[in-house]
C-alpha atoms as one frame of an Amber mdcrd trajectory, in Angstrom:
protein
   0.000   0.000   0.000   1.313   3.413  -0.986   1.079   6.363   1.408  -1.707
   8.840   0.571  -3.123   6.699  -2.207  -6.955   6.775  -2.356  -6.951   3.108
  -3.340  -5.040   2.283  -0.158  -7.589   4.136   1.967 -10.474   2.352   0.258
  -8.864  -1.049   0.735  -8.135  -0.323   4.384 -11.688   0.794   5.142 -13.102
  -2.238   3.348 -10.862  -4.477   5.424 -11.645  -2.880   8.784 -15.236  -1.795
   8.096 -16.948  -5.112   8.936 -15.288  -5.063  12.366 -16.118  -1.427  13.068
 -19.719  -1.375  11.833 -21.155  -3.448  14.679 -22.860  -0.720  16.721 -26.442
  -1.933  17.253 -27.464   1.538  18.379 -27.074   2.828  14.824 -27.892  -0.368
  12.944 -26.208  -0.481   9.560 -25.035   3.120   9.872 -22.732   2.520  12.827
 -19.565   3.112  10.860 -20.757   6.494   9.578 -22.181   7.759  12.860 -19.518
   6.488  15.251 -17.443   9.296  16.748 -14.344   7.136  17.131 -13.005   4.238
  15.078 -10.554   1.986  16.922  -8.029  -0.277  15.208  -5.746  -2.164  17.570
  -3.555  -4.449  15.465  -0.096  -4.816  17.054   1.428  -4.061  13.657   0.156
  -0.500  14.004   3.098   0.158  16.313   5.295   0.509  13.217   2.610   1.908
  10.894   1.717   5.107  12.726   3.083   7.573  10.161   1.487   5.587   7.330
  -1.904   5.495   9.056  -1.692   9.171   9.941  -1.108  10.097   6.322  -3.846
   7.777   5.120  -6.640   8.825   7.480  -5.835  12.514   7.129  -5.963  12.321
   3.348  -8.011  15.192   1.856 -10.782  13.158   0.229 -13.399  15.167  -1.692
 -17.106  14.373  -1.549 -16.893  12.648  -4.914 -14.146  10.372  -3.644 -11.313
  12.083  -5.498  -8.117  13.319  -3.873  -6.236  16.428  -4.956  -2.995  16.310
  -3.008  -1.478  19.267  -4.857  -4.206  21.734  -3.852  -5.318  20.168  -0.597
  -5.503  22.296   2.544  -3.909  20.976   5.688  -6.615  19.859   8.155  -7.071
  22.057  11.233  -6.577  19.029  13.449  -5.508  15.476  12.866  -8.216  12.853
  12.437  -5.983  10.313  14.148  -4.712   9.723  17.667  -2.299   7.003  18.743
  -2.153   5.106  22.033   0.995   3.081  22.650   0.574   0.366  25.298   3.804
  -0.953  26.806   4.667  -3.866  29.069   7.749  -4.802  31.091  10.245  -6.374
  28.654  10.677  -9.634  30.573   6.945 -10.185  30.963   6.424  -9.174  27.344
   8.981 -11.700  26.114   7.546 -14.542  28.179   4.009 -13.615  27.135   4.985
 -13.546  23.463   6.798 -16.859  23.818   3.698 -18.427  25.368   1.523 -17.115
  22.537   3.875 -18.466  19.876   3.996 -21.882  21.529   0.273 -22.148  22.267
  -1.139 -20.594  19.107   1.477 -21.541  16.548   3.280 -24.501  18.042   6.602
 -22.778  17.464   9.485 -21.351  19.430  11.537 -18.155  19.252  14.652 -17.824
  21.341  14.902 -15.234  24.101  17.486 -12.999  22.436  15.474 -12.634  19.227
  12.370 -11.683  21.216  14.414  -9.196  23.249  15.902  -7.604  20.121  12.436
  -7.404  18.568  11.121  -5.679  21.708  13.879  -3.085  21.546  13.499  -2.486
  17.800   9.712  -2.141  18.065   9.865   0.452  20.816  12.608   2.358  18.995
  10.248   2.635  16.026   7.479   3.872  18.299   9.723   6.521  19.861  10.990
   7.638  16.454   7.460   7.924  15.070   6.276   9.902  18.081   8.795  12.636
  17.202   7.439  13.136  13.677   3.734  12.456  14.154   1.453  15.484  14.003
  -1.281  13.479  15.732  -1.672  13.365  19.535   0.112  10.430  21.177  -0.556
   8.793  24.541   1.631   6.203  26.294   0.023   3.707  28.677   1.751   1.053
  30.738  -0.217  -2.174  30.862   0.746  -2.447  34.514  -0.848   0.930  35.301
  -4.086  -0.125  33.632  -4.345  -3.478  35.395  -3.550  -1.985  38.797  -6.058
   0.861  38.397  -8.369   0.252  35.398 -10.834   2.973  36.368  -8.202   5.713
  36.511  -6.342   4.748  33.342  -9.452   4.118  31.249 -10.787   7.514  32.314
  -7.519   9.087  31.146  -7.737   7.229  27.829 -11.316   8.393  27.243 -10.332
  11.964  28.084  -7.455  11.734  25.609  -9.875  10.495  22.937 -12.324  13.293
  23.796 -15.187  10.891  24.434 -17.365  10.608  27.518 -15.261   9.814  30.570
 -18.151   9.851  33.029 -17.824   7.392  35.883 -20.957   5.536  34.739 -19.575
   5.085  31.228 -16.203   3.881  32.467 -17.829   1.425  34.853 -20.107   0.115
  32.122 -17.145  -0.547  29.833 -15.147  -2.225  32.596 -18.202  -4.259  33.582
 -18.362  -5.734  30.089 -14.711  -6.797  30.174 -13.318 -10.117  31.444 -11.752
 -10.113  34.898  -8.600  -7.983  34.950  -5.607  -9.428  36.776  -4.071  -6.699
  38.909  -0.569  -8.154  38.528  -0.362  -9.999  35.188   3.436  -9.974  35.217
   3.930 -11.810  38.501   3.759 -15.311  36.994   6.419 -14.399  34.452   8.627
 -12.644  36.996   8.469 -15.804  39.121   9.682 -17.925  36.199  12.414 -15.390
  35.476  13.715 -15.264  39.041  13.569 -19.047  39.540  15.161 -20.149  36.276
  15.156 -17.540  33.529  17.772 -15.210  34.982  20.320 -18.034  35.208  19.831
 -18.831  31.535  19.266 -15.423  29.988  20.291 -12.880  32.605  23.422 -12.069
  30.618  21.241 -10.972  27.700  19.413  -8.404  29.824  22.819  -7.083  30.862
  24.008  -7.104  27.238  21.064  -4.988  26.072  20.526  -3.009  29.279  21.796
   0.245  27.791  19.387   0.023  24.849  16.483  -0.975  27.096  17.097   1.913
  29.473  17.463   4.322  26.542  13.871   3.535  25.560  12.856   5.388  28.727
   9.756   3.273  29.285  10.020   3.449  33.065  10.714  -0.221  33.783  13.151
  -1.580  36.381  15.172  -4.463  34.933  16.198  -5.724  38.383  13.049  -7.544
  39.433  14.368 -10.427  41.588
């Protein structure tokens, strides 16, 4: 897909549309009347600048796009929320997903390098994005869902009333307050002996990400 290509925008909306247009309140017109469209594919972490350009494309009413004479929008149509997790818990969680869902295996160092590269991309994109960006630690959300979800809704400029937040949380599965503990236990009991040297090897790069995580967890 090419950046700022009307065909790309059409293909993207056709791909995501069936998942968005599920609002029973508006029937078949949910996609058109919804105030916010949410797309949460993990791949978006490295597609932010592409998506920003695509969704802010100056599309005319007849579906045409005149990039040469287009006026810059007063405000971006896109906002980005980056959700982070402690690197060790993230690596163990990804490893579990790969084994359970795909029957495969990826070694610890590759997963660690991927984690670093991904978050470098996110930090680089944040510097050039014209859209608002919010960073959320998974750990903050699980420890205080009400507070963090309220902040997210405020960032999105949608209703952040207590009743709305509670309704959303009430429709969610149970939230574990400390989802990392099981992985930290594995790390401290056996993982650190096997892969502790890798955390030390990449400690400078991990700390440079400035994500606010303590690597000494045992």
